[in-house]
XYZ file of C-alpha atoms in Angstrom:
698
model
C 39.396 -33.163 21.363
C 37.054 -31.119 19.184
C 38.761 -29.224 16.376
C 37.643 -25.746 17.463
C 37.492 -26.395 21.206
C 38.323 -23.319 23.279
C 39.881 -23.287 26.715
C 38.618 -20.271 28.677
C 39.398 -19.010 32.177
C 37.136 -16.301 33.628
C 38.822 -14.016 36.154
C 36.135 -12.164 38.128
C 36.824 -9.347 40.584
C 34.537 -9.769 43.629
C 36.131 -7.074 45.806
C 34.043 -4.470 47.682
C 34.160 -1.911 44.850
C 32.574 -4.460 42.477
C 29.652 -5.501 44.687
C 27.233 -3.096 42.988
C 27.866 -4.489 39.521
C 28.298 -8.170 40.410
C 24.604 -8.993 39.659
C 25.221 -7.854 36.066
C 28.500 -9.788 35.956
C 26.625 -12.904 37.059
C 24.088 -12.434 34.267
C 26.650 -11.962 31.527
C 28.782 -14.910 32.695
C 25.722 -17.122 32.944
C 24.744 -16.092 29.415
C 28.247 -16.983 28.256
C 27.806 -20.520 29.606
C 24.370 -20.828 28.045
C 25.638 -19.881 24.609
C 28.538 -22.282 24.878
C 26.049 -25.078 25.589
C 24.407 -24.204 22.248
C 27.334 -23.270 20.008
C 30.401 -24.731 21.753
C 29.381 -27.739 23.815
C 32.952 -29.099 23.729
C 34.514 -25.884 25.058
C 36.142 -26.008 28.476
C 35.722 -23.241 31.059
C 37.327 -22.439 34.403
C 36.304 -19.692 36.859
C 38.652 -17.800 39.211
C 37.588 -15.161 41.756
C 39.983 -12.557 43.147
C 39.347 -10.228 46.059
C 37.930 -13.108 48.144
C 38.474 -13.602 51.849
C 39.930 -17.052 51.178
C 42.954 -18.137 49.145
C 42.325 -21.300 47.118
C 44.738 -21.863 44.226
C 47.594 -24.276 43.500
C 50.241 -21.575 43.100
C 49.645 -20.361 46.658
C 50.327 -23.889 47.899
C 53.334 -24.527 45.639
C 55.257 -21.227 45.817
C 53.297 -19.027 48.214
C 51.743 -15.620 47.642
C 48.806 -15.088 45.277
C 46.557 -14.365 48.230
C 42.801 -13.735 48.014
C 42.590 -15.595 44.688
C 40.196 -18.568 44.683
C 39.549 -21.133 41.934
C 35.774 -21.518 41.846
C 35.765 -24.076 39.017
C 38.636 -25.961 37.416
C 38.901 -26.078 33.631
C 36.469 -28.680 32.314
C 33.787 -29.123 29.689
C 30.981 -26.604 30.015
C 27.699 -27.921 31.443
C 24.548 -26.748 33.172
C 26.365 -26.545 36.495
C 28.739 -23.957 35.033
C 25.815 -21.619 34.307
C 24.508 -22.024 37.857
C 27.845 -21.651 39.622
C 28.392 -18.123 38.278
C 24.897 -16.967 39.231
C 25.698 -16.724 42.945
C 29.233 -15.401 43.282
C 30.604 -14.944 46.768
C 31.388 -11.362 47.784
C 34.899 -10.565 48.993
C 36.169 -7.929 51.390
C 39.660 -7.440 49.910
C 40.718 -5.355 46.937
C 41.614 -7.772 44.165
C 45.004 -7.885 42.455
C 44.310 -8.612 38.784
C 48.001 -9.335 38.091
C 47.959 -12.261 40.557
C 44.706 -13.487 39.038
C 46.192 -13.449 35.518
C 49.184 -15.509 36.672
C 46.872 -18.068 38.339
C 44.802 -18.298 35.152
C 47.929 -18.854 33.024
C 49.099 -21.575 35.415
C 45.738 -23.372 35.099
C 45.864 -23.286 31.283
C 49.481 -24.499 31.089
C 48.820 -27.396 33.468
C 45.664 -28.329 31.531
C 46.912 -28.137 27.942
C 50.700 -27.975 28.079
C 52.003 -27.301 24.579
C 48.739 -28.271 22.876
C 45.687 -26.211 21.915
C 47.798 -23.152 21.087
C 45.831 -20.166 19.871
C 42.611 -21.528 21.369
C 43.255 -20.584 24.981
C 41.792 -17.397 26.364
C 41.745 -15.497 29.645
C 38.904 -13.040 30.243
C 39.132 -10.673 33.216
C 36.298 -8.458 34.501
C 37.338 -5.811 37.034
C 37.135 -2.112 37.803
C 40.949 -1.888 38.219
C 40.622 0.903 40.780
C 43.283 -0.158 43.266
C 47.041 -0.568 42.760
C 48.558 -3.995 42.231
C 51.416 -5.246 44.394
C 54.970 -4.238 43.550
C 56.914 -7.308 42.310
C 59.924 -8.659 44.201
C 62.203 -7.904 41.247
C 61.974 -5.197 38.621
C 59.066 -2.890 37.875
C 55.434 -3.620 37.184
C 56.089 -3.124 33.459
C 58.837 -5.758 33.666
C 56.322 -8.095 35.289
C 53.882 -7.493 32.413
C 56.651 -8.272 29.913
C 57.506 -11.543 31.676
C 53.856 -12.614 31.833
C 53.380 -11.670 28.169
C 56.284 -13.886 27.115
C 54.691 -16.856 28.855
C 51.326 -16.153 27.223
C 52.890 -15.716 23.784
C 54.812 -18.989 24.136
C 51.629 -20.959 24.877
C 49.327 -19.034 22.498
C 47.143 -17.569 25.259
C 44.950 -14.548 24.459
C 43.870 -11.922 26.990
C 40.590 -10.028 27.104
C 40.268 -7.284 29.744
C 36.896 -5.665 30.523
C 37.175 -2.679 32.864
C 33.878 -1.489 34.345
C 33.772 2.033 35.749
C 30.724 4.219 36.295
C 30.694 7.539 34.384
C 30.930 9.710 37.495
C 34.023 7.910 38.801
C 37.072 10.190 38.888
C 40.337 8.760 37.571
C 43.255 8.792 40.000
C 46.855 7.660 39.857
C 45.973 4.027 40.550
C 43.364 3.735 37.780
C 45.658 5.398 35.243
C 48.512 3.066 36.157
C 46.291 -0.018 35.878
C 44.976 1.119 32.498
C 48.548 1.579 31.346
C 49.521 -1.919 32.510
C 46.525 -3.571 30.834
C 47.203 -1.558 27.699
C 50.821 -2.750 27.775
C 49.570 -6.337 27.384
C 47.872 -5.333 24.124
C 51.226 -4.175 22.725
C 53.002 -7.436 23.529
C 50.433 -10.183 22.872
C 47.024 -10.771 21.308
C 44.997 -8.811 23.834
C 41.864 -6.696 23.922
C 41.139 -3.921 26.433
C 37.575 -2.603 26.754
C 36.191 0.094 29.068
C 32.450 -0.001 29.835
C 30.288 2.187 32.062
C 26.823 0.570 32.092
C 25.263 -2.888 32.506
C 24.092 -2.746 28.890
C 27.575 -2.176 27.489
C 28.913 -4.893 29.815
C 26.524 -7.361 28.161
C 27.992 -6.576 24.770
C 31.625 -6.312 25.861
C 32.008 -9.989 26.782
C 32.027 -11.962 23.536
C 29.754 -14.852 24.406
C 30.195 -16.601 21.068
C 33.380 -17.067 19.066
C 32.858 -17.166 15.314
C 35.754 -18.763 13.469
C 37.000 -16.563 10.614
C 36.229 -18.214 7.277
C 37.316 -16.701 3.983
C 34.670 -15.964 1.387
C 37.303 -15.717 -1.331
C 41.006 -16.405 -1.746
C 42.582 -15.397 -5.003
C 43.584 -12.504 -7.220
C 42.306 -8.954 -7.178
C 42.739 -8.327 -10.895
C 43.713 -4.721 -11.533
C 44.562 -5.509 -15.160
C 45.519 -8.669 -17.080
C 49.160 -7.961 -16.182
C 48.630 -6.772 -12.575
C 47.067 -9.031 -9.948
C 47.207 -8.845 -6.139
C 46.718 -11.850 -3.858
C 43.914 -11.087 -1.360
C 41.736 -12.849 1.181
C 38.130 -11.754 1.753
C 36.239 -12.111 5.043
C 32.811 -11.032 6.211
C 33.104 -8.038 8.527
C 29.456 -8.011 9.614
C 26.719 -10.591 9.310
C 23.269 -10.754 10.846
C 23.093 -13.128 13.785
C 19.893 -15.147 13.576
C 18.051 -17.508 15.884
C 19.539 -20.995 16.231
C 17.954 -23.514 13.886
C 14.958 -25.068 15.609
C 14.482 -28.765 14.891
C 11.409 -30.927 15.050
C 11.351 -33.099 18.152
C 9.287 -36.160 19.005
C 8.544 -37.554 22.468
C 7.143 -40.833 21.117
C 10.367 -42.749 21.734
C 10.300 -45.056 24.766
C 11.739 -43.424 27.911
C 13.936 -46.475 28.442
C 15.673 -46.048 25.074
C 18.872 -44.168 25.931
C 20.007 -44.025 22.308
C 16.828 -42.486 20.912
C 17.553 -39.380 18.777
C 13.949 -38.094 18.917
C 14.397 -36.818 15.374
C 11.394 -36.314 13.117
C 11.723 -37.120 9.428
C 9.439 -35.245 7.038
C 8.557 -36.742 3.675
C 6.391 -35.204 0.959
C 4.276 -36.978 -1.610
C 2.946 -35.407 -4.799
C -0.311 -36.829 -6.116
C -2.132 -36.322 -9.366
C -5.272 -34.177 -9.338
C -6.852 -36.499 -11.883
C -5.961 -39.643 -9.909
C -5.696 -38.633 -6.228
C -4.481 -42.090 -5.205
C -1.535 -42.066 -7.612
C 1.815 -40.741 -6.376
C 3.788 -38.770 -8.990
C 7.479 -39.823 -8.993
C 10.224 -37.141 -9.176
C 11.108 -37.870 -12.802
C 7.537 -37.008 -13.830
C 7.476 -33.675 -11.990
C 8.504 -30.362 -13.577
C 8.598 -26.785 -12.338
C 6.290 -24.225 -13.865
C 6.341 -20.427 -13.784
C 3.389 -18.137 -14.294
C 3.428 -16.008 -17.424
C 0.178 -14.077 -17.590
C -2.779 -16.447 -17.238
C -0.750 -19.533 -18.193
C 1.921 -21.617 -16.484
C 5.083 -22.230 -18.505
C 6.860 -25.504 -17.622
C 10.671 -25.375 -17.657
C 12.618 -28.600 -17.336
C 15.764 -28.886 -15.227
C 18.014 -29.448 -18.267
C 16.675 -26.190 -19.752
C 17.602 -24.366 -16.576
C 21.097 -25.850 -16.705
C 21.463 -24.639 -20.294
C 20.461 -21.028 -19.618
C 22.062 -20.690 -16.181
C 24.821 -18.090 -16.051
C 28.103 -19.678 -14.958
C 30.744 -16.967 -14.572
C 34.383 -17.682 -13.834
C 35.600 -17.224 -10.273
C 37.489 -13.965 -9.774
C 37.503 -10.360 -8.587
C 38.105 -7.714 -11.256
C 38.487 -3.961 -11.029
C 36.057 -2.086 -13.282
C 37.307 1.411 -12.456
C 37.455 4.237 -9.913
C 35.005 7.009 -9.050
C 34.610 9.812 -6.530
C 33.358 8.730 -3.124
C 30.507 11.242 -3.455
C 29.119 9.306 -6.419
C 28.362 6.214 -4.305
C 25.651 7.125 -1.817
C 25.482 5.456 1.581
C 21.950 4.134 1.065
C 23.151 2.116 -1.945
C 24.967 -0.342 0.350
C 23.304 -3.754 0.424
C 23.701 -6.920 2.493
C 26.803 -7.623 4.615
C 30.131 -5.803 4.769
C 33.224 -7.638 3.514
C 36.891 -6.992 4.251
C 39.710 -7.363 1.696
C 43.112 -8.008 3.260
C 46.415 -8.779 1.510
C 47.468 -12.410 1.585
C 49.155 -13.038 4.965
C 52.980 -13.108 4.890
C 52.968 -11.913 1.277
C 55.008 -8.704 1.442
C 54.451 -7.801 -2.195
C 50.656 -8.054 -1.731
C 50.831 -6.010 1.490
C 52.782 -3.215 -0.217
C 50.495 -3.219 -3.282
C 47.282 -3.048 -1.222
C 48.732 -0.297 0.969
C 49.838 1.774 -2.040
C 46.428 1.588 -3.759
C 44.484 2.164 -0.506
C 46.508 5.252 0.409
C 46.261 6.657 -3.116
C 42.467 6.213 -3.050
C 42.296 7.878 0.357
C 44.397 10.814 -0.772
C 42.363 11.324 -3.975
C 39.004 10.651 -2.255
C 38.231 7.802 -4.637
C 36.573 4.403 -4.341
C 36.828 1.374 -6.633
C 34.041 -0.526 -8.391
C 34.573 -4.298 -8.524
C 32.981 -7.264 -10.251
C 33.079 -10.248 -7.886
C 32.396 -13.959 -8.303
C 33.352 -15.592 -5.005
C 33.040 -19.260 -6.024
C 33.364 -21.278 -9.198
C 29.914 -21.959 -10.646
C 28.278 -19.195 -8.614
C 24.926 -18.323 -10.166
C 25.162 -14.562 -9.780
C 27.646 -11.733 -10.216
C 28.191 -9.139 -7.489
C 28.991 -5.527 -8.294
C 30.286 -3.564 -5.315
C 32.289 -0.625 -4.049
C 35.728 -0.904 -2.435
C 36.731 1.783 0.068
C 40.175 2.115 1.714
C 40.769 1.254 5.371
C 44.060 2.813 6.457
C 45.475 1.088 9.530
C 46.499 3.137 12.571
C 48.557 0.283 14.090
C 52.081 -0.447 12.912
C 51.815 -4.238 12.838
C 48.431 -4.343 11.040
C 48.485 -3.766 7.254
C 46.093 -1.547 5.299
C 42.970 -3.145 3.866
C 39.677 -2.440 2.087
C 35.998 -2.546 2.990
C 33.599 -3.874 0.359
C 29.852 -3.220 0.059
C 27.488 -4.728 -2.504
C 25.801 -2.197 -4.798
C 22.295 -2.539 -6.274
C 21.433 -3.170 -9.901
C 18.690 -1.166 -11.610
C 16.087 -3.785 -10.625
C 17.080 -3.505 -6.955
C 16.479 0.239 -6.678
C 13.182 1.618 -5.419
C 12.619 5.024 -6.972
C 10.115 6.595 -4.591
C 9.791 10.272 -5.456
C 8.572 12.579 -2.717
C 7.998 16.334 -3.079
C 10.556 18.569 -1.406
C 9.604 20.620 1.645
C 11.146 23.629 -0.094
C 8.299 23.587 -2.599
C 5.665 24.120 0.057
C 4.308 27.645 0.578
C 6.116 29.950 2.969
C 3.278 29.701 5.479
C 3.961 25.979 5.800
C 7.674 26.386 6.498
C 8.931 26.327 10.116
C 9.612 29.638 11.804
C 13.023 30.548 13.189
C 11.842 29.706 16.728
C 10.490 26.315 15.619
C 13.686 25.493 13.755
C 15.798 26.443 16.772
C 13.664 24.285 19.075
C 14.069 21.321 16.728
C 17.837 21.862 16.429
C 18.248 21.980 20.211
C 16.103 18.852 20.562
C 18.351 16.892 18.178
C 21.550 18.109 19.833
C 20.190 17.450 23.323
C 19.466 13.774 22.553
C 22.869 13.149 20.974
C 23.995 9.612 21.867
C 27.649 10.655 21.606
C 27.909 13.853 23.682
C 31.339 15.493 23.903
C 31.865 14.886 27.631
C 30.489 11.334 27.865
C 31.044 7.932 26.366
C 28.879 7.043 23.396
C 25.556 5.451 24.347
C 24.628 2.192 22.572
C 27.773 1.753 20.437
C 27.242 -1.194 18.040
C 30.345 -3.045 19.318
C 28.913 -3.235 22.854
C 25.156 -3.397 22.223
C 23.786 -6.953 22.166
C 20.648 -7.949 20.313
C 17.956 -7.828 23.044
C 15.746 -10.333 21.229
C 18.490 -12.962 21.048
C 19.673 -12.318 24.602
C 16.176 -12.785 25.973
C 15.701 -15.943 23.922
C 18.881 -17.565 25.285
C 17.917 -16.761 28.867
C 14.453 -18.184 28.383
C 15.904 -21.297 26.744
C 18.071 -21.906 29.806
C 15.087 -21.357 32.104
C 12.889 -23.783 30.153
C 15.623 -26.427 30.295
C 15.354 -26.368 34.093
C 11.661 -25.517 34.502
C 9.557 -26.805 31.577
C 6.454 -24.987 32.852
C 8.195 -21.642 33.464
C 6.495 -18.487 32.201
C 8.226 -15.834 30.144
C 10.094 -13.423 32.391
C 9.800 -9.637 31.960
C 12.445 -7.858 29.916
C 15.676 -7.321 31.823
C 16.393 -3.635 32.685
C 19.788 -3.799 30.955
C 18.100 -4.968 27.738
C 15.270 -2.493 28.198
C 17.747 0.378 27.859
C 18.380 -0.797 24.291
C 14.723 -0.761 23.231
C 13.626 2.415 25.050
C 15.059 5.943 25.468
C 17.607 6.367 28.229
C 15.596 7.705 31.235
C 18.594 9.641 32.546
C 19.194 11.341 29.203
C 15.500 12.177 28.773
C 15.234 13.639 32.282
C 18.260 15.867 31.651
C 16.756 17.186 28.421
C 13.174 17.562 29.674
C 13.169 21.385 29.156
C 14.068 20.855 25.502
C 11.172 18.420 25.079
C 8.743 20.862 26.659
C 10.027 23.708 24.480
C 9.583 21.553 21.379
C 5.999 20.741 22.339
C 5.210 24.422 22.922
C 6.722 25.442 19.573
C 4.420 23.225 17.532
C 0.677 22.810 17.605
C 0.106 19.121 18.218
C -3.250 17.707 17.253
C -4.494 14.159 17.317
C -4.845 12.607 13.882
C -8.106 10.621 14.045
C -8.061 7.236 12.412
C -10.400 6.815 9.481
C -12.984 4.118 9.806
C -12.452 1.265 7.434
C -15.327 0.625 5.073
C -16.986 -2.727 5.269
C -16.973 -5.256 2.497
C -18.934 -4.321 -0.606
C -21.198 -6.587 -2.585
C -22.620 -6.158 -6.059
C -26.387 -6.125 -6.261
C -28.679 -6.617 -9.218
C -31.955 -5.441 -7.736
C -33.261 -1.939 -8.465
C -32.559 0.789 -5.867
C -35.382 2.133 -3.742
C -37.023 5.532 -4.354
C -35.354 6.938 -1.221
C -31.931 5.985 -2.534
C -32.627 7.638 -5.914
C -33.858 10.839 -4.275
C -30.865 11.021 -1.975
C -28.338 10.424 -4.755
C -24.652 9.755 -4.119
C -23.279 11.708 -1.147
C -26.684 13.297 -0.761
C -25.754 15.972 -3.319
C -26.400 14.829 -6.912
C -29.826 13.865 -8.194
C -28.538 11.140 -10.448
C -30.458 7.943 -11.011
C -28.789 4.878 -9.627
C -28.297 2.027 -12.038
C -28.561 -1.691 -11.481
C -24.760 -1.895 -11.124
C -24.556 0.432 -8.105
C -22.418 -0.630 -5.188
C -24.188 -1.565 -1.977
C -22.517 -0.889 1.367
C -23.397 -3.531 3.922
C -22.667 -1.159 6.824
C -25.001 1.882 6.495
C -22.843 3.980 8.803
C -19.922 3.641 6.383
C -21.822 4.760 3.285
C -21.115 8.462 3.800
C -17.377 7.887 4.314
C -17.194 5.674 1.231
C -19.105 7.979 -1.111
C -17.347 11.187 -0.094
C -14.088 9.497 -0.970
C -15.317 9.005 -4.529
C -17.484 12.113 -5.141
C -17.594 15.803 -4.366
C -21.001 16.508 -2.833
C -22.882 19.630 -1.792
C -22.772 18.924 1.942
C -19.035 19.588 2.375
C -17.273 19.784 -0.996
C -13.949 20.982 0.432
C -13.770 18.032 2.823
C -14.691 15.627 0.030
C -11.984 17.097 -2.187
C -9.314 16.846 0.527
C -10.323 13.245 1.253
C -9.859 12.311 -2.395
C -6.512 14.120 -2.603
C -5.187 12.282 0.465
C -5.926 8.827 -0.898
C -2.797 6.824 -1.678
C -4.242 3.559 -2.957
C -3.858 4.850 -6.532
C -1.933 7.754 -8.111
C -4.999 8.597 -10.218
C -6.948 10.034 -7.269
C -5.141 13.391 -7.437
C -6.117 13.907 -11.071
C -9.681 12.717 -10.429
C -10.091 15.046 -7.447
C -8.790 18.078 -9.366
C -11.028 17.423 -12.372
C -14.135 16.874 -10.214
C -13.452 20.067 -8.260
C -13.092 22.024 -11.502
C -16.463 20.753 -12.716
C -18.074 21.430 -9.355
C -16.780 25.044 -9.221
C -17.888 25.696 -12.787
C -21.378 24.335 -12.016
C -21.652 26.517 -8.913
C -20.959 29.643 -10.951
C -23.293 28.671 -13.778
C -26.147 27.755 -11.433
C -26.187 31.116 -9.631
C -29.862 32.203 -9.620
C -30.172 35.162 -11.981
C -26.705 36.314 -11.162
C -27.481 37.013 -7.476
C -24.167 35.438 -6.448
C -25.739 33.017 -3.971
C -23.065 30.408 -4.728
C -20.098 32.789 -4.905
C -18.856 32.229 -1.342
C -19.018 28.486 -1.753
C -17.214 28.683 -5.100
C -14.503 30.870 -3.534
C -13.903 28.344 -0.738
C -13.703 25.511 -3.268
C -11.310 27.509 -5.439
C -9.058 28.190 -2.440
C -9.059 24.477 -1.584
C -8.211 23.621 -5.198
C -5.327 26.094 -5.210
C -3.932 24.733 -1.933
C -4.215 21.130 -3.137
C -2.454 21.883 -6.428
C 0.457 23.468 -4.520
C 0.839 20.483 -2.196
C 0.667 17.906 -4.981
C 2.887 19.981 -7.300
C 0.201 20.485 -9.955
C 0.334 24.310 -10.323
C -0.417 24.342 -14.043
C -3.738 22.559 -13.466
C -4.946 25.439 -11.308
C -3.392 28.185 -13.425
C -4.972 26.954 -16.656
C -8.361 26.562 -14.945
C -8.223 30.098 -13.509
C -7.349 31.520 -16.934
C -10.315 29.662 -18.476
C -12.675 31.124 -15.855
C -11.314 34.599 -16.538
C -11.814 34.365 -20.293
C -15.238 32.727 -19.931
C -16.887 35.063 -17.392
C -15.211 38.470 -17.719
C -17.600 39.696 -20.459
C -20.790 38.300 -18.831
C -23.084 39.271 -15.993
C -21.100 36.911 -13.775
C -18.027 39.061 -14.100
C -18.640 40.214 -10.534
C -17.275 36.790 -9.469
C -13.851 37.940 -10.638
C -14.106 40.823 -8.197
C -14.539 38.334 -5.352
C -11.339 36.575 -6.471
C -9.503 39.886 -6.386
C -10.760 40.743 -2.880
C -9.658 37.336 -1.594
C -6.253 37.650 -3.249
C -6.728 34.472 -5.303
C -4.350 34.575 -8.265
C -2.102 32.281 -10.273
C 0.368 29.950 -8.517
C 3.887 31.334 -9.018
C 7.303 29.657 -8.921
C 7.916 30.764 -5.329
C 4.923 28.666 -4.230
C 5.482 25.666 -6.518
C 8.715 25.014 -8.390
C 6.911 23.389 -11.350
C 4.945 26.537 -12.103
C 5.612 28.504 -15.306
C 4.353 31.768 -13.752
C 6.659 34.302 -12.130
C 5.694 36.302 -9.064
C 5.343 39.464 -11.207
C 3.023 37.678 -13.639
C 0.849 36.447 -10.776
C 0.525 39.999 -9.423
C -0.266 41.248 -12.946
C -3.080 38.730 -13.267
C -4.528 40.016 -9.967
C -4.551 43.527 -11.461
C -6.428 42.233 -14.511
C -9.061 40.667 -12.235
C -9.556 43.961 -10.440
C -9.883 45.869 -13.738
C -12.496 43.510 -15.148
C -14.563 43.546 -11.951
C -14.945 47.296 -12.292
């Protein structure tokens, strides 16, 4: 017998009220068998149907009763036939009695295991529990539950009840009574009662893989040198990954029944100087790059500098819960529980947890789970107050980042944008209604996609395909199952109900397509002299500068304009060139470069006005407006303010002073604090500067 072998009996309701959901029940039960073939190939499974036309069980023969309960498969080691047998369940015409089915399942487990395998026997029942169970010959139905519970407790049998009911189903006296009876099991024995209302949640409700609880740490939680609490630490969540794929070889003879088909991989390291010479392990050493060189570090050096902390968990102190932000949590979630059957530890953990909860505090711990562990974990401990009498209080633990783990990405606040860029009251209301309308946990319905009942669609699809390939090696990949599709796409029913909100949101905002920029082709350095046409055109067609021998050549002529306007402000469309440079994110220097080039370009426009006729004034005004807007967005208000002050001082006493009048007519003034928080100019000062412009223009 395998050490962790589980004995499982599936009790499946096939009565008329379950016919609509039986295809989903077949899928989830088949998936259960498939996973057991991968992770629990020594597990034993039996299948019992209730609500059938026939009666096929040993209790009916031995003592009578237990009608319409049929044993589809006796308890035996799981195999490929088990996955197939649950894929075509017979449909019954009688309303199933889940109490009779539970008794038949208990009888099968007792006859199979007797007094052995305690704690590793499980009964899983899937039903809608819509119809009343039979009244027992003696006592009440609650007395019957108590008697059955005593038998299950004596033999270490666990019960898992999955009740499937559609959302629109109204609860009556029978359903409430059945829920009460199934809930009564949970109070007497190790039992779990789950209500589901969709095929997707049904997939996640049946635990298809049992993970044995393994402690990460057993030892003291050191509050101080004189105060230590015995605790056990488990992982509460952990990412489930694909099964390990192994290399397989089909070169073994078909007649060899003992062939393992394993592939052994061996690596050889050869010298670059002597390619035919193999370098043995004792002559190899690891090297790490340090600038242009590689620094070799021997293994004994690593052993000398390696940090070897002592195993233990120590309290560093307490802090307000608000000081530890949710996005600081890293990796998996751990659970600290007091040492089982240690009353002093249970009382101590409960006292500290309740005090932390009352004071809204969390604890900061230093953790070393194993002796010789190469790293130290700093994390936050938060209280978990139990709501069940027989379950003690505990803690949740999350790993916190060190300074090197943080990513300080600073983004400007929306509040700093100009008022014209802020949403209107109507737009804000449309967005608020949109968020509320797509709430996955509406007040009158069950939560959609709760983590406890939402399986990983990628893993589920992989296991189904693995089973298919085992039977049909040439089978193609099947389309995504509708139940899994509801996890990866919005709920069609929810979207259809909130369609008016979606339309209102679309009408409230102007939606425009954001065209994708064409990628420039590869560039190549050239040494030949440019042609006369290239010199006359100049970069971006705007500057008459002479190209040097180190100019960049664009292999794709159609991309030359896009490339050059990103790097220069030309005469053809200076505002567009400036905005293109400001939007570049491949280097933080582009913002400064764009602002400086626009300043020079505006200054040149004003200086080059022909005899003061103002032919370039309109163009300069447009460029100045673009510069002002860009400095507000990128939070560089002082760049624009200083430049505008320089223009004022430079041109107010010259013949080009009329340009200041254009600024006044367009309302272009200094950027104030209301427009950009980093500005040193108040709104009154900005208005005063506008008055100065008007006075000088006259």
